[in-house]
CSV table of C-alpha atoms in Angstrom, one decimal:
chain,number,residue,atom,x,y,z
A,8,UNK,CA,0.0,0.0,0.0
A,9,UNK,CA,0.8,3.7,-0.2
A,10,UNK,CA,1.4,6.0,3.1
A,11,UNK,CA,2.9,9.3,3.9
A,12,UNK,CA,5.8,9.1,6.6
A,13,UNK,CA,8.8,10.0,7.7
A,14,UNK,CA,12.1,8.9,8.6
A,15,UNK,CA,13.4,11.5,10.6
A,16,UNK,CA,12.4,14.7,12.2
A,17,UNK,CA,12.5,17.8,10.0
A,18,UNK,CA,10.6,20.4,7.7
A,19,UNK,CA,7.7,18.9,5.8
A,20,UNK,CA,9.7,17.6,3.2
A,21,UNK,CA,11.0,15.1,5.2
A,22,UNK,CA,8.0,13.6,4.2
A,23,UNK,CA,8.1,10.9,1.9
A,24,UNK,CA,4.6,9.1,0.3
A,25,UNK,CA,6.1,5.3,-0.6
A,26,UNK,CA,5.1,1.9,-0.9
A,27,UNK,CA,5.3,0.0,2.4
A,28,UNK,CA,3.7,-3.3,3.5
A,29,UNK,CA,0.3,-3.9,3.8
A,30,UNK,CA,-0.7,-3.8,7.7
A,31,UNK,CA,-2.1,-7.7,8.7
A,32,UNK,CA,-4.9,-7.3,11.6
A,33,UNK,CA,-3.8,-9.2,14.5
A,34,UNK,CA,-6.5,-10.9,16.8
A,35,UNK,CA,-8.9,-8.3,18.1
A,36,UNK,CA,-8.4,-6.1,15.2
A,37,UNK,CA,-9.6,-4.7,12.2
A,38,UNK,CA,-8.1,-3.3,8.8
A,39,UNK,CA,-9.8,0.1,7.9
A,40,UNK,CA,-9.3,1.4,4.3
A,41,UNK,CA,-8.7,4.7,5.0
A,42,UNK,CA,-11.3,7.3,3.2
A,43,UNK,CA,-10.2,10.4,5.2
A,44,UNK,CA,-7.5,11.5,8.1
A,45,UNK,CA,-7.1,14.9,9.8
A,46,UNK,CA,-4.0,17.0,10.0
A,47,UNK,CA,-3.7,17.8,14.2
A,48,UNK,CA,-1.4,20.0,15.5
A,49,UNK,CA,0.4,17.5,17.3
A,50,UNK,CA,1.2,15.7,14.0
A,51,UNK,CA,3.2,18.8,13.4
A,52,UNK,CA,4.6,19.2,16.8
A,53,UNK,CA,6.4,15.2,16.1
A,54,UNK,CA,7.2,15.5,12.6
A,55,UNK,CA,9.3,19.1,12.7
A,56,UNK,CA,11.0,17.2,16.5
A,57,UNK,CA,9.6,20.0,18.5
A,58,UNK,CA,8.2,17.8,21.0
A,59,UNK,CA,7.9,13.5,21.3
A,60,UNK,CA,5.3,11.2,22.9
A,61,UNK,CA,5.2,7.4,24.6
A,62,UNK,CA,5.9,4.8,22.0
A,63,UNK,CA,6.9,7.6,18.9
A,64,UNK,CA,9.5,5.9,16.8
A,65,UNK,CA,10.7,6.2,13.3
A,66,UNK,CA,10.0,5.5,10.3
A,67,UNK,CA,6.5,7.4,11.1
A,68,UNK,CA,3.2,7.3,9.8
A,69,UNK,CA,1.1,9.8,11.6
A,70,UNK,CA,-2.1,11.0,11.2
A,71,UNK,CA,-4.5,9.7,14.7
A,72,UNK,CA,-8.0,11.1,13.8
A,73,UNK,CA,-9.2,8.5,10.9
A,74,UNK,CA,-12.2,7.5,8.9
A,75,UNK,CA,-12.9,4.8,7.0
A,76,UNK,CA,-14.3,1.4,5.9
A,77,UNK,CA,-13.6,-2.2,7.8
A,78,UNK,CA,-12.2,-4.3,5.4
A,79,UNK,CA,-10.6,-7.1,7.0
A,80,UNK,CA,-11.0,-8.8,10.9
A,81,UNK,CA,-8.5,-10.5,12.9
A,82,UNK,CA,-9.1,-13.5,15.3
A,83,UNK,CA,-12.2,-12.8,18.1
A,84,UNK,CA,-13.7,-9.9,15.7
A,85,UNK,CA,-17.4,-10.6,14.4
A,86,UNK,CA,-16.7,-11.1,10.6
A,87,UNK,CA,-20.4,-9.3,10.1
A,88,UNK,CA,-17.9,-6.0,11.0
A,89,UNK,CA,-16.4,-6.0,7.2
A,90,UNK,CA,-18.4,-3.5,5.2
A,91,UNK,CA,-18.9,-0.7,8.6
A,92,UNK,CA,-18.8,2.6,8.2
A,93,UNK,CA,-16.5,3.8,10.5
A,94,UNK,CA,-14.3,6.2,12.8
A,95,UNK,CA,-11.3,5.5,15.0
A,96,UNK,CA,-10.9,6.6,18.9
A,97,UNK,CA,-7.1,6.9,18.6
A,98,UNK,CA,-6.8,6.0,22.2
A,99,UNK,CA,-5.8,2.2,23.0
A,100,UNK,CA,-7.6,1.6,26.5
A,101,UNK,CA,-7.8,-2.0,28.4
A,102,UNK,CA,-5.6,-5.0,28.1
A,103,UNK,CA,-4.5,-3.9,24.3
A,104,UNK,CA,-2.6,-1.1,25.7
A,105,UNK,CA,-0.3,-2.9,28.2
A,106,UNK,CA,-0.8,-0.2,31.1
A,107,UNK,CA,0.6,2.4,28.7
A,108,UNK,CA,-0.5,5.7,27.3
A,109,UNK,CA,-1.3,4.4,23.3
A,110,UNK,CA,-2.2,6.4,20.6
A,111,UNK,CA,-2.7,5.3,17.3
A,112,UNK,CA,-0.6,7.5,14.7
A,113,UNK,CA,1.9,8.1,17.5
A,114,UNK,CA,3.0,4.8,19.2
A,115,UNK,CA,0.8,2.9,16.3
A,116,UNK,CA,1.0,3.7,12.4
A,117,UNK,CA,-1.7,5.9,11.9
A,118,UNK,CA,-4.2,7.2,9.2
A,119,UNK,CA,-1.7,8.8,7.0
A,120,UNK,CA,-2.0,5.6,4.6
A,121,UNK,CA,-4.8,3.9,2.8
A,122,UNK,CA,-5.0,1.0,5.0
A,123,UNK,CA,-4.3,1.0,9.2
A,124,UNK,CA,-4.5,-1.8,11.5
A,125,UNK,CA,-6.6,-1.0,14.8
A,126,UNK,CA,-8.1,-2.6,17.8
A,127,UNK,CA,-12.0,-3.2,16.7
A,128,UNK,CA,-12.5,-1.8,20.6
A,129,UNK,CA,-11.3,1.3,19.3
A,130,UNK,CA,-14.2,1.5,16.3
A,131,UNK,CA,-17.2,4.1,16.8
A,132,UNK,CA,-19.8,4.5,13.8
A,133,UNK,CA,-19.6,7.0,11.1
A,134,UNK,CA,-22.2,9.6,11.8
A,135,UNK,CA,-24.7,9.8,9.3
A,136,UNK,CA,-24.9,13.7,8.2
A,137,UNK,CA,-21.4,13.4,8.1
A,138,UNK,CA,-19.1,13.2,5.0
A,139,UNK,CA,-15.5,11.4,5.2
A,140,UNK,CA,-13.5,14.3,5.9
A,141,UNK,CA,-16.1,15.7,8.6
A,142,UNK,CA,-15.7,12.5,10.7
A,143,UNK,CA,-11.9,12.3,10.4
A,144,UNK,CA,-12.0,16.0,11.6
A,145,UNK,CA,-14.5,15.0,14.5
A,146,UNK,CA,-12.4,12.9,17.0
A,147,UNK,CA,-9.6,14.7,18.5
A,148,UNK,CA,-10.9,18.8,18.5
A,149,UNK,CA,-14.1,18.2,19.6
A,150,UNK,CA,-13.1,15.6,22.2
A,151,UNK,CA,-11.2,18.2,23.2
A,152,UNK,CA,-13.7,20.9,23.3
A,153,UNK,CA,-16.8,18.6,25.0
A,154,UNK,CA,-14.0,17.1,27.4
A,155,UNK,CA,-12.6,20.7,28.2
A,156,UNK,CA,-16.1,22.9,28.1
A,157,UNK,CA,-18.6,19.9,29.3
A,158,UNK,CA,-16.7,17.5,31.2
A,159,UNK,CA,-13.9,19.7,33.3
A,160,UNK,CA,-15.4,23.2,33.0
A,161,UNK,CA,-19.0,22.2,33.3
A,162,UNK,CA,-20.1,25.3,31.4
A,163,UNK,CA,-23.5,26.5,32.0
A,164,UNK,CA,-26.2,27.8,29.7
A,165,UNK,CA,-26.2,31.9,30.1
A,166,UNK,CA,-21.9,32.2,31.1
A,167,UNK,CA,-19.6,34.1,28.9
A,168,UNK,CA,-16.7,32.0,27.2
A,169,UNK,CA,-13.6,33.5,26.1
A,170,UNK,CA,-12.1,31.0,23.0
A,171,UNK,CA,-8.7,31.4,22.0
A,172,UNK,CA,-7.6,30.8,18.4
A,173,UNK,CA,-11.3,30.5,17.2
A,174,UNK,CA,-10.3,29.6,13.7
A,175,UNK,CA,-7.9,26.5,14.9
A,176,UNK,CA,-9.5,22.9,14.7
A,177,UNK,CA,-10.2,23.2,18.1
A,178,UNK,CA,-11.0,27.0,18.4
A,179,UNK,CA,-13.8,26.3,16.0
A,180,UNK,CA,-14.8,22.7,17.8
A,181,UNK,CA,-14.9,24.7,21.1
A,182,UNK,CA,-17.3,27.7,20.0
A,183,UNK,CA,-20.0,25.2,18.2
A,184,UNK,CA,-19.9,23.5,21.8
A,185,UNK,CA,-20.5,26.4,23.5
A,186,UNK,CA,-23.0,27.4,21.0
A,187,UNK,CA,-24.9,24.0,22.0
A,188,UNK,CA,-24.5,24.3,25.7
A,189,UNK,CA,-26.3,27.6,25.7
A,190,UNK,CA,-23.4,30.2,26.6
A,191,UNK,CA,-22.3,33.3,25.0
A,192,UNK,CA,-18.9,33.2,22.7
A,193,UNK,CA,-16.8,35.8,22.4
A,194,UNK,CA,-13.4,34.4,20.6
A,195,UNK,CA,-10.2,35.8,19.2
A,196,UNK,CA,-8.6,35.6,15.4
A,197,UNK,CA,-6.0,36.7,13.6
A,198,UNK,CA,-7.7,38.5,10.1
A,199,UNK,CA,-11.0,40.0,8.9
A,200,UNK,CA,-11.4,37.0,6.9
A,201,UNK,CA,-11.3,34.4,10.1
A,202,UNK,CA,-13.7,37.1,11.8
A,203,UNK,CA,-16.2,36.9,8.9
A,204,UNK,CA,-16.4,32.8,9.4
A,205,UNK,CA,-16.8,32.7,12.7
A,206,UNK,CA,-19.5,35.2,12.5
A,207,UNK,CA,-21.2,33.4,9.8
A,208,UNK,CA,-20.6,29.5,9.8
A,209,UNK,CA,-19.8,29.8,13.6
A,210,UNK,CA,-22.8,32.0,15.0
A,211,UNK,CA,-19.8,33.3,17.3
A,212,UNK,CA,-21.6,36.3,19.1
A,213,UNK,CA,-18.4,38.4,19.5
A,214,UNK,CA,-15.1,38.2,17.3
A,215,UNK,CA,-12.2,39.8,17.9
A,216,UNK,CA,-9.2,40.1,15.3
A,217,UNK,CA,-6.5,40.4,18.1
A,218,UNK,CA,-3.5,41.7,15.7
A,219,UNK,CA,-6.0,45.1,15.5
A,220,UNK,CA,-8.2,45.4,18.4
A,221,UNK,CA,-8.2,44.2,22.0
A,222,UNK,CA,-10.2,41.3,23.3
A,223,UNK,CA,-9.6,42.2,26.7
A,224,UNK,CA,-12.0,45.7,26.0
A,225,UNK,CA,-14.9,43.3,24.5
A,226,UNK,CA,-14.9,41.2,27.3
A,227,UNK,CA,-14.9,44.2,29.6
A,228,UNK,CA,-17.7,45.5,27.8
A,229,UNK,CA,-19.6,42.4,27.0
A,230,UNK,CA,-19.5,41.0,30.8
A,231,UNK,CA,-20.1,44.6,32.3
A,232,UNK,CA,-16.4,44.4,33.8
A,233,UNK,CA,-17.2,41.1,35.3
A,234,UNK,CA,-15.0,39.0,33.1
A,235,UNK,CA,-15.7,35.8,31.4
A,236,UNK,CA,-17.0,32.7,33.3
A,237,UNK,CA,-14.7,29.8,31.0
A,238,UNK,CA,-11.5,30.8,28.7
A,239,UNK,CA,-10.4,27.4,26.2
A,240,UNK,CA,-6.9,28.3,25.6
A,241,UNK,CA,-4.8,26.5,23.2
A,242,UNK,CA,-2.5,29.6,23.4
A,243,UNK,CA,-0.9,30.0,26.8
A,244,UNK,CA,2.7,31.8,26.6
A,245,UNK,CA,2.7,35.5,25.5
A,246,UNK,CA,-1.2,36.2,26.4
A,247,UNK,CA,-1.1,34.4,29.5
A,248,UNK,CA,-0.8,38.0,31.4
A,249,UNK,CA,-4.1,39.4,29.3
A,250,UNK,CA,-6.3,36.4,29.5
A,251,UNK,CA,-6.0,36.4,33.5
A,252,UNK,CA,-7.1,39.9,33.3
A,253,UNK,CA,-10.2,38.8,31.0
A,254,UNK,CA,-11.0,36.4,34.1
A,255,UNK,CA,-14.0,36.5,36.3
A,256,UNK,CA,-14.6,35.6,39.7
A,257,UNK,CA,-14.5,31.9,40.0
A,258,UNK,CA,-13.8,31.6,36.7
A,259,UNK,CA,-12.4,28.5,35.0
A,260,UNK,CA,-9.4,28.8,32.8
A,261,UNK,CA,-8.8,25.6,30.7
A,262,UNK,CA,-5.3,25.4,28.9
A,263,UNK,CA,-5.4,22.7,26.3
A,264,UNK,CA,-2.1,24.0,24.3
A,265,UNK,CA,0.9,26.8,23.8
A,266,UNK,CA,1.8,27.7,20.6
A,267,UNK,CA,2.3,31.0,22.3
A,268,UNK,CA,4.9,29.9,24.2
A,269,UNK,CA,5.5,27.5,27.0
A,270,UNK,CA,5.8,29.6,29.9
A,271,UNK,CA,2.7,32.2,30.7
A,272,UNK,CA,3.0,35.1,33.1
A,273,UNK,CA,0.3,35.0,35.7
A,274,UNK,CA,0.0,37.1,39.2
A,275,UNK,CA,-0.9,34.8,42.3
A,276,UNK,CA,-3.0,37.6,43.8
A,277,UNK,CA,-5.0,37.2,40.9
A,278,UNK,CA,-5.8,33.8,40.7
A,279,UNK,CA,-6.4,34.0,44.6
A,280,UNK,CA,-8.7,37.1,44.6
A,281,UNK,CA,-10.2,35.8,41.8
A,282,UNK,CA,-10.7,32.4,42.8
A,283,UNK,CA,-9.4,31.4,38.9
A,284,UNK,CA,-9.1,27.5,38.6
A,285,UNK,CA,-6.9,26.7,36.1
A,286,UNK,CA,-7.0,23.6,34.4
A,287,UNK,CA,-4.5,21.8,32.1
A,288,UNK,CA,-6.4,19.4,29.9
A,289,UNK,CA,-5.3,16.0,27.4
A,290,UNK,CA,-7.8,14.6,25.4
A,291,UNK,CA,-6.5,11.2,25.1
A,292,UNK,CA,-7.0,10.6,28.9
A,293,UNK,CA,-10.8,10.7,28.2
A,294,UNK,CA,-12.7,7.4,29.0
A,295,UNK,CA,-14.6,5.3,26.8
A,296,UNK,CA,-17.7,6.9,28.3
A,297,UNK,CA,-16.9,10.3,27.9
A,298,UNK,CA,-15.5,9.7,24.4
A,299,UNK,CA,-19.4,8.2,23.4
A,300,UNK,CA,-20.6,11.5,25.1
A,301,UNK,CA,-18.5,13.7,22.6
A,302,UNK,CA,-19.8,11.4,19.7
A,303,UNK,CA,-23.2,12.2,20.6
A,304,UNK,CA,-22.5,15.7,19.6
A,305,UNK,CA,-22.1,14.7,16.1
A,306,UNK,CA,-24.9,12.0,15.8
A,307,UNK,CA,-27.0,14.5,16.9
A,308,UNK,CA,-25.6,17.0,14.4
A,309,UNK,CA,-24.9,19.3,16.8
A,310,UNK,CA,-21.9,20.4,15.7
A,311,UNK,CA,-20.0,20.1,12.6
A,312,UNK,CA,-16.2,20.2,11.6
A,313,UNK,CA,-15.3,23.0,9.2
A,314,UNK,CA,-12.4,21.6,6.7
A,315,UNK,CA,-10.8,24.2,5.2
A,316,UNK,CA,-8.9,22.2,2.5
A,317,UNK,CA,-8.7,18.5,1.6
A,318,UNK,CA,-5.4,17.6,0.3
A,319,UNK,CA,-4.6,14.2,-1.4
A,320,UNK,CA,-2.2,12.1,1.0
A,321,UNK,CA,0.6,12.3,-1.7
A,322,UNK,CA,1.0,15.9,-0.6
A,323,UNK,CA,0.9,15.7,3.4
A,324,UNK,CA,3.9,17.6,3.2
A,325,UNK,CA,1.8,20.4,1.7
A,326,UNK,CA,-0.9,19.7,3.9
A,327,UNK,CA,1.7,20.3,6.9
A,328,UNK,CA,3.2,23.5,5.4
A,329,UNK,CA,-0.5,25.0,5.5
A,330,UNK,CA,-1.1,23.9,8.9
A,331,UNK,CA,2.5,25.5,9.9
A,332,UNK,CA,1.6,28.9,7.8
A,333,UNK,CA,-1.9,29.6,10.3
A,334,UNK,CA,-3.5,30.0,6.7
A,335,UNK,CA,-6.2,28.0,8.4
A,336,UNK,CA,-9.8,28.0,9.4
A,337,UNK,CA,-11.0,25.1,11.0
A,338,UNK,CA,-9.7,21.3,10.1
A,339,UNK,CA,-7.3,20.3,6.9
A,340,UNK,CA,-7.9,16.9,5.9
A,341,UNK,CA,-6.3,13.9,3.8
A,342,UNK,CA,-7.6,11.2,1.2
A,343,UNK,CA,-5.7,8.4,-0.4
C-alpha cells in the first residue's frame, strides 16, 4: 500500500509518500481502508521534532483522527464488521494497551496511509450527516472541546466564554460546543477574513481580530467588567498575562495548548482574589464513556467540523506546510 511518513524529524519535506507493507490485523483487530484522516497539530509538533510522545518511533506514519471502511478482521472480531462505516478513537484503552498511554498514529501507524490496522474496541460508527472528511475532523478537536467545556469546566447555559484561536480545529470545535450548551462566545482571530467565518458558519456572538483590536476591552464591555465565566486556551505563553485579566470571579481557565509559548506570566494575587481554577487538559486521557458523550454531539448533528482544505495524501507535506503557515480556518484533511 501507499502512506505518507517519515524517517526523521525535520521540515515537511522530510515527508516521503512510498510503498510500504500492507498492515495484517492481528487478533482483536480490524483493517480500515482509510477514506479520510485529519492533520492535528500534534502531527506537526512530532514531525518538525519539537516535541515527542510514549511509543513515537521512526520510520513514522502519523495522522490519529481517521475514517474509514472495515475491510478485513483478525481473530475474536465478528466477521459481520467488514463492510462498517467507521471512525477511530485513537486511544488504545484495556488489556490492548499494556498499562501504557497508546495512541494510534503516535506509538501505532496511523491514518496517513490507505489502510491502518486498529483494535476493533477502538471503532465508533460514522455519523450519518457526516461526510469522510467531517468525521476524520470530529475525533480529537471536539473531544477536546466537550472534554474541556462539558466535562472539566461544566459550562453552563447563560456564562460568557472567552475562545482562544477561534479559527484553529479546536478553536472552531470549542465555539460550536458552546453554542450548543447555551453560553455566550466571544473568541479571538488573527484577520478579517477568520472574523467573517466565525460570524457566519460559527454564530460566534463576539469576534475579535486580536492583531488590531483588543479582546480584553470586549470582554470588559460584553461582561459589564465582570470577566468571562470559562477561557479554552490553546494559546498559553505570551497572552497568559491578558487572558487572566479577561477572568472572572471563579472563573475556569482551561489550557489545552501553547503555541504562544510555554511559559505564561500569571500574578498569584489574581488567581487567589479571583478564585481562577486553572486547568490543564489532554484529550486522550478521556474514558470510553466520555469519548461516546462527545460522539453524541455529532450523531446528533450538533456540531460540525469546518475543513478548510482537503489535500490528497501524496501531498501531506503540503498539507503540513499550511497547517504551519496559520492559513487555516478550521480542520485540513487527507484522502488516499
Amino acid at each position: 500500500m501507499k502512506a505518507s511518513r517519515y524517517h526523521q524529524t525535520g521540515k515537511p519535506e522530510v515527508i516521503k509518500y512510498e510503498d510500504v507493507p500492507d498492515p495484517t490485523p492481528q487478533a482483536g483487530e480490524v483493517i480500515v481502508r482509510v477514506k479520510a484522516a485529519a492533520v492535528n497539530r500534534l502531527d506537526v509538533f512530532l514531525r518538525s521534532g519539537a516535541t515527542s510522545m510514549p511509543g513515537f518511533k521512526m520510520p513514522h506514519i502519523g495522522g490519529f483522527d481517521i475514517a474509514g471502511v472495515v475491510e478485513s478482521v483478525g481473530a475474536g472480531v465478528d466477521p459481520k464488521r467488514v463492510g462498517e462505516e467507521v471512525a477511530v478513537n485513537a486511544r488504545v484503552t484495556g488489556p490492548a494497551a499494556k498499562g501504557k498511554l497508546d495512541i494510534i498514529g503516535i506509538a501505532r501507524p496511523g491514518g496517513f496511509a490507505e489502510r491502518v490496522a486498529v483494535p476493533a474496541q477502538c471503532l465508533a460508527p460514522k455519523p450519518r450527516a457526516y461526510s469522510w472528511e467531517q468525521t476524520a475532523a470530529f475525533g480529537c478537536v471536539y473531544l477536546t472541546a466537550y472534554y474541556g467545556l462539558v466535562l472539566q469546566a461544566q459550562l453552563k447555559p447563560g456564562e460568557t466564554i472567552l475562545v482562544h484561536s477561534g479559527g484553529g480545529g479546536a478553536g472552531t470545535a470549542a465555539i460550536q460546543v458552546a453554542k450548543a450548551v447555551g453560553a455566550t462566545v466571544i473568541t479571538t482571530v488573527g484577520s478579517e477574513e477568520k472574523c467573517e467565518k466565525a460570524r457566519t458558519q460559527l454564530r460566534a456572538d463576539h469576534v475579535v481580530n486580536y492583531k488590531k483590536d483588543d479582546y480584553q476591552k470586549v470582554v470588559k464591555d460584553v461582561t459589564c467588567g465582570r470577566g468571562v465565566d470559562v477561557c479554552f486556551d490553546p494559546v498559553w505563553g505570551e497572552t497568559a498575562a491578558k487572558t487572566q485579566d479577561a477572568m472572572g470571579m471563579r472563573s475556569r481557565w482551561i489550557v489545552l495548548g501553547m503555541v504562544g509559548g510555554m511559559n505564561g506570566s500569571i500574578e498569584a494575587s489574581k488567581l487567589l482574589f479571583k478564585e481562577i481554577t486553572i486547568k490543564g487538559i489532554v484529550e486522550f486521557y478521556s474514558d470510553e464513556a466520555q469519548i461516546a458523550g462527545a460522539w453524541m454531539l455529532a450523531h446528533r448533528d450538533l456540531v460540525r467540523p469546518i475543513i478548510d482544505k482537503t489535500w490528497p495524501l501524496a501531498q501531506l507535506a503540503e498539507a503540513h506546510r499550511q497547517m504551519e503557515s496559520g492559513d487555516v480556518f478550521g480542520k485540513i484533511a487527507v484522502t488516499p
